[in-house]
mmCIF file with all atom_site columns, C-alpha atoms in Angstrom:
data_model
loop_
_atom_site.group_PDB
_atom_site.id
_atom_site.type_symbol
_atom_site.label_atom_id
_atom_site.label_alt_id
_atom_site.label_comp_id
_atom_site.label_asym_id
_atom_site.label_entity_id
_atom_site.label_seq_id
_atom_site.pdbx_PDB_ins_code
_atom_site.Cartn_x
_atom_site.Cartn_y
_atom_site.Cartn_z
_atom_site.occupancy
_atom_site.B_iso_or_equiv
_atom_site.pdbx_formal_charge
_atom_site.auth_seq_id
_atom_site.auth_comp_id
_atom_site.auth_asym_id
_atom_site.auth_atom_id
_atom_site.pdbx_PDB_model_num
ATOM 1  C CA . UNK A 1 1  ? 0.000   0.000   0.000   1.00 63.00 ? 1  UNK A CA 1
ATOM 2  C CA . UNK A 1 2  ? 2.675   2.447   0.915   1.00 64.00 ? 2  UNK A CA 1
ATOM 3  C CA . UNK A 1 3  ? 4.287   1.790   -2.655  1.00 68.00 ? 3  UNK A CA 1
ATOM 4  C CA . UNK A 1 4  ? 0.807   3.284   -4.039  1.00 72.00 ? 4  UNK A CA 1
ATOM 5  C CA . UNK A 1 5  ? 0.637   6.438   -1.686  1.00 78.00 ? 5  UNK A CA 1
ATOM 6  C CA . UNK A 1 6  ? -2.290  4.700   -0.449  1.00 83.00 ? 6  UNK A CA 1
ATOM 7  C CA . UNK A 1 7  ? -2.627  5.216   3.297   1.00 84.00 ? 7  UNK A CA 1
ATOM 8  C CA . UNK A 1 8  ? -4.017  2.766   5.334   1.00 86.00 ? 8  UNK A CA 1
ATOM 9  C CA . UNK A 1 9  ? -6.874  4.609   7.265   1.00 84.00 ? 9  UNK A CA 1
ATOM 10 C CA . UNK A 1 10 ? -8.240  5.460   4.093   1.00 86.00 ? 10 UNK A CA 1
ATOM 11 C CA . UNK A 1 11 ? -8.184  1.440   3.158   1.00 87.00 ? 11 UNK A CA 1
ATOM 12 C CA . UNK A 1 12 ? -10.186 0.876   6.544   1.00 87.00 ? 12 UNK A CA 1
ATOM 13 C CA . UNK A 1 13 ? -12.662 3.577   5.058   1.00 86.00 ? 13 UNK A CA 1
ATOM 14 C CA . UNK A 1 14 ? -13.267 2.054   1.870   1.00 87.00 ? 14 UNK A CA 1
ATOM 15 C CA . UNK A 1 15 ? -13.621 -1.055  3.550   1.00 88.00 ? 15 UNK A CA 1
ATOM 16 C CA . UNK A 1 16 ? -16.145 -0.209  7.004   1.00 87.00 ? 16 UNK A CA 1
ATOM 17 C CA . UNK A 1 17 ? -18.022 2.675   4.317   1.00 85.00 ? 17 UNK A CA 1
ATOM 18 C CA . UNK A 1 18 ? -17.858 1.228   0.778   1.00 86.00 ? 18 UNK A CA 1
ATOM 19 C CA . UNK A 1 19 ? -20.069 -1.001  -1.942  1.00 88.00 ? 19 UNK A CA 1
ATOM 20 C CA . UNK A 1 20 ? -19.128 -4.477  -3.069  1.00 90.00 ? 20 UNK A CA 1
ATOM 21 C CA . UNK A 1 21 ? -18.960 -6.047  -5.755  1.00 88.00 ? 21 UNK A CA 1
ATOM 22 C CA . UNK A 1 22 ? -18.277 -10.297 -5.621  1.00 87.00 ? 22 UNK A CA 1
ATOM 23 C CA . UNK A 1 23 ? -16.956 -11.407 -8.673  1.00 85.00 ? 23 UNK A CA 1
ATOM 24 C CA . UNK A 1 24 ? -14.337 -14.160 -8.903  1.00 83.00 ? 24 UNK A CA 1
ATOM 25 C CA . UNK A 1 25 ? -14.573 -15.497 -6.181  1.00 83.00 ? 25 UNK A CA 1
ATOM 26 C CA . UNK A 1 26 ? -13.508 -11.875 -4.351  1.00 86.00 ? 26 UNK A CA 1
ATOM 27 C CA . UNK A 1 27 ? -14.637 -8.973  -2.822  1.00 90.00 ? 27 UNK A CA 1
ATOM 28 C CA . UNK A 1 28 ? -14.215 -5.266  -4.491  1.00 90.00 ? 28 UNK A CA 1
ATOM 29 C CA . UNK A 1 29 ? -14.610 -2.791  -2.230  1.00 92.00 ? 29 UNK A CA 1
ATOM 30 C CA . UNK A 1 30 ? -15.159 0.817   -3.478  1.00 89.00 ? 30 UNK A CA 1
ATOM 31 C CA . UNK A 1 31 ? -16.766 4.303   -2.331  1.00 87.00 ? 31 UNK A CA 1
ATOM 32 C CA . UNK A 1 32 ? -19.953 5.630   -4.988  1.00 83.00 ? 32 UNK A CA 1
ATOM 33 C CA . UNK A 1 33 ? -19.422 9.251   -5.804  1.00 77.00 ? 33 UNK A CA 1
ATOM 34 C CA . UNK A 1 34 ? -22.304 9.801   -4.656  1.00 74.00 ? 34 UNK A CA 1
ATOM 35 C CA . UNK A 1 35 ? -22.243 8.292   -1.053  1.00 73.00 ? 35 UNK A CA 1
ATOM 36 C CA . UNK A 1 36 ? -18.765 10.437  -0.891  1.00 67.00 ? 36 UNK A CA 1
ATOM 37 C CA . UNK A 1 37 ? -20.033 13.611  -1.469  1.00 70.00 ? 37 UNK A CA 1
ATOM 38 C CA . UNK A 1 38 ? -21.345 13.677  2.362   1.00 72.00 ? 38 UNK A CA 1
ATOM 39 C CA . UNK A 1 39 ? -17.947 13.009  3.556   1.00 74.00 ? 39 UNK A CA 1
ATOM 40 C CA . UNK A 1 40 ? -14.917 15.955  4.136   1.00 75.00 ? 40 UNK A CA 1
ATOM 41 C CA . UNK A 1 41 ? -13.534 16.747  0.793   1.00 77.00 ? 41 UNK A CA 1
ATOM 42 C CA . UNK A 1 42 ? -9.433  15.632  2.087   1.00 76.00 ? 42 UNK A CA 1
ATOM 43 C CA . UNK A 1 43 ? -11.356 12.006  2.343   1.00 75.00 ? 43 UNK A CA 1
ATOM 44 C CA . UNK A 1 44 ? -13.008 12.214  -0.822  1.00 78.00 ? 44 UNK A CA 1
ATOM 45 C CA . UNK A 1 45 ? -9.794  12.657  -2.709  1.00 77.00 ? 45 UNK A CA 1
ATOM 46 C CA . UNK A 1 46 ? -7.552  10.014  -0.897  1.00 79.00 ? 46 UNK A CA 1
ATOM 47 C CA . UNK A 1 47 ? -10.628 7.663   -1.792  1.00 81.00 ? 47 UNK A CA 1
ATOM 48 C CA . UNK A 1 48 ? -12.020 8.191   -4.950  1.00 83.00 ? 48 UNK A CA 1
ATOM 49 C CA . UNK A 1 49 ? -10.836 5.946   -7.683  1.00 85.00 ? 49 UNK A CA 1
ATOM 50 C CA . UNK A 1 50 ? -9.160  3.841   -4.775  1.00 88.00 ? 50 UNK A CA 1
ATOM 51 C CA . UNK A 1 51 ? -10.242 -0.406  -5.057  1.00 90.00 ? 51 UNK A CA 1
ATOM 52 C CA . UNK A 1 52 ? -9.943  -2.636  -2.265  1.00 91.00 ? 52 UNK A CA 1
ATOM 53 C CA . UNK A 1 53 ? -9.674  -6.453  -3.127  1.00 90.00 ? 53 UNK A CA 1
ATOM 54 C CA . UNK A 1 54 ? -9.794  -8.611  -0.318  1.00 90.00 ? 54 UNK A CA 1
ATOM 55 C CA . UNK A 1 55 ? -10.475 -12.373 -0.368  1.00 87.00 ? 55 UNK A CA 1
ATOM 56 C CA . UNK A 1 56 ? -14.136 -14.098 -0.585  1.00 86.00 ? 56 UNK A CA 1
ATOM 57 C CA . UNK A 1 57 ? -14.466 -13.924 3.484   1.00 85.00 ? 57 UNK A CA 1
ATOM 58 C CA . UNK A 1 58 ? -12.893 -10.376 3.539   1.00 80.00 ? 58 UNK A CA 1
ATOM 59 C CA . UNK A 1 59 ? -10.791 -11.182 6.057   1.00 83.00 ? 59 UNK A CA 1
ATOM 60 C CA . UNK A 1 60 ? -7.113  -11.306 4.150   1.00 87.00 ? 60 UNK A CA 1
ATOM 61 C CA . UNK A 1 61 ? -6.638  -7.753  2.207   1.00 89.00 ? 61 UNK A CA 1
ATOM 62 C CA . UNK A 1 62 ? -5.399  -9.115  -1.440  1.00 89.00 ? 62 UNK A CA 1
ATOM 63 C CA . UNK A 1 63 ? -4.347  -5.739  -3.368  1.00 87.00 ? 63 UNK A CA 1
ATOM 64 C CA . UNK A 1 64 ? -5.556  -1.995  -3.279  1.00 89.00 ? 64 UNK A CA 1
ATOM 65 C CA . UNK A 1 65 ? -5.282  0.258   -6.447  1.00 87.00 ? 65 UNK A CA 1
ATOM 66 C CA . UNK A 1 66 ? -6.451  3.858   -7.802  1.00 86.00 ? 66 UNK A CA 1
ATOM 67 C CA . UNK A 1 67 ? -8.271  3.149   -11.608 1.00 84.00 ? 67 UNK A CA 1
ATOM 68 C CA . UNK A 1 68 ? -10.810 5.899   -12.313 1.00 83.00 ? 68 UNK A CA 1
ATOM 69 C CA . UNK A 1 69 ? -12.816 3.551   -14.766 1.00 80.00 ? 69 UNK A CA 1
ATOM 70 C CA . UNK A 1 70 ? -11.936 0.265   -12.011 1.00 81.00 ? 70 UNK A CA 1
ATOM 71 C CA . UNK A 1 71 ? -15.792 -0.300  -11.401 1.00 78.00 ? 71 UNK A CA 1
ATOM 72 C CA . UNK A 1 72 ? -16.908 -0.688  -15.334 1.00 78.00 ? 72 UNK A CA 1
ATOM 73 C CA . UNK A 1 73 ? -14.153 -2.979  -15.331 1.00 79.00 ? 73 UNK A CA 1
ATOM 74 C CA . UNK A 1 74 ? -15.195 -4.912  -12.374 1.00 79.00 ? 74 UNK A CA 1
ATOM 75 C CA . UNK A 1 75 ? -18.773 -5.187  -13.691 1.00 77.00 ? 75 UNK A CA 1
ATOM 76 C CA . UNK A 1 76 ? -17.594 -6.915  -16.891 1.00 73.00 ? 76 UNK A CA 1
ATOM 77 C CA . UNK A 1 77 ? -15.770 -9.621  -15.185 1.00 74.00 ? 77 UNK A CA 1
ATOM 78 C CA . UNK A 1 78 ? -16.616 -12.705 -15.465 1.00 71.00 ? 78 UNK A CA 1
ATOM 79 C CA . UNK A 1 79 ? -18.266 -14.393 -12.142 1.00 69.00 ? 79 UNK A CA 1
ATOM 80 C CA . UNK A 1 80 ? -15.933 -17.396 -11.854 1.00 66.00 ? 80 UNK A CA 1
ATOM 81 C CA . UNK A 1 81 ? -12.065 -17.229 -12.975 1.00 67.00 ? 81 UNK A CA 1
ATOM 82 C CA . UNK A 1 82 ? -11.979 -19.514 -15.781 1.00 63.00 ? 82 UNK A CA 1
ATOM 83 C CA . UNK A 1 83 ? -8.668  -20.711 -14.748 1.00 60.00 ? 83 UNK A CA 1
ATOM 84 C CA . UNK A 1 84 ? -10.399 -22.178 -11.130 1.00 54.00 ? 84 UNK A CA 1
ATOM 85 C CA . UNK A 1 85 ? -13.656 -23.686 -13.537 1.00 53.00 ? 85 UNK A CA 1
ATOM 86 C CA . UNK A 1 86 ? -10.973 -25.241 -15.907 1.00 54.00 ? 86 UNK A CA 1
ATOM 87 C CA . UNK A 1 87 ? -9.645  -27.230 -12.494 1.00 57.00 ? 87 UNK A CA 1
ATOM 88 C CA . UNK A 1 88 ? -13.241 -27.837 -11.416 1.00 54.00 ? 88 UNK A CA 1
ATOM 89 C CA . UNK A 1 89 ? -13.957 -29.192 -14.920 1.00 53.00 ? 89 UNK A CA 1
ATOM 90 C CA . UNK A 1 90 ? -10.985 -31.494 -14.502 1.00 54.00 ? 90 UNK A CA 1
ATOM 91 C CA . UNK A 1 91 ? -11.750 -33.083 -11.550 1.00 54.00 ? 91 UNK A CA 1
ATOM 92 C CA . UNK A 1 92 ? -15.493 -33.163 -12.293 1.00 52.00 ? 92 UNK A CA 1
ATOM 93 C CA . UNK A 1 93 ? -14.013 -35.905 -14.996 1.00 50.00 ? 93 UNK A CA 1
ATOM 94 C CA . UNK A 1 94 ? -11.402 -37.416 -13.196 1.00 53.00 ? 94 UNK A CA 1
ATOM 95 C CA . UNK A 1 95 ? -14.101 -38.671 -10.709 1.00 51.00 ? 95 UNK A CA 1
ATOM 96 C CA . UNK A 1 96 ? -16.546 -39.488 -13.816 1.00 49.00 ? 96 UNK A CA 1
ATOM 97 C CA . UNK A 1 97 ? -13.947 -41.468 -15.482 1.00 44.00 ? 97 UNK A CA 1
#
């Protein structure tokens, strides 16, 4: 996080204030702009654009990231990663077989 110039108090606020999104088997955390605009503008600038992945429990903090058009991405994902259904898919025959 530090490497980013993302500070962690403002992580904890995305993550006890934000939206999710679960996709992937993962949790995107991010603030709406327009659930910020209640907030103290220094806190709306250290969190807009900012992403919080954490894991499907949200208890292990994966990655955090600033992408301004993050969200449209995040909606276009796919719900599974097709790398964990192609080892699903293998086993599913493996017992079949």
């Amino acid at each position: 996080m530090e490497q980013r110039g993302i500070k962690p108090s403002m992580v904890s606020l995305v993550l006890s204030h934000g939206k999710v999104i679960r996709k992937q088997g993962l949790r995107f955390y991010f603030v709406p702009k327009a659930q910020s605009k209640a907030w103290n503008p220094q806190d709306i600038e250290y969190v807009r654009d900012l992403i919080v992945i954490t894991d499907q429990q949200g208890l292990e903090l994966i990655t955090c990231y600033r992408n301004p058009a993050a969200i449209k991405a995040i909606k276009r994902k796919s719900k599974w990663l097709r790398k964990n259904q192609a080892e699903v898919n293998r086993e599913t025959r493996l017992k079949v077989s």
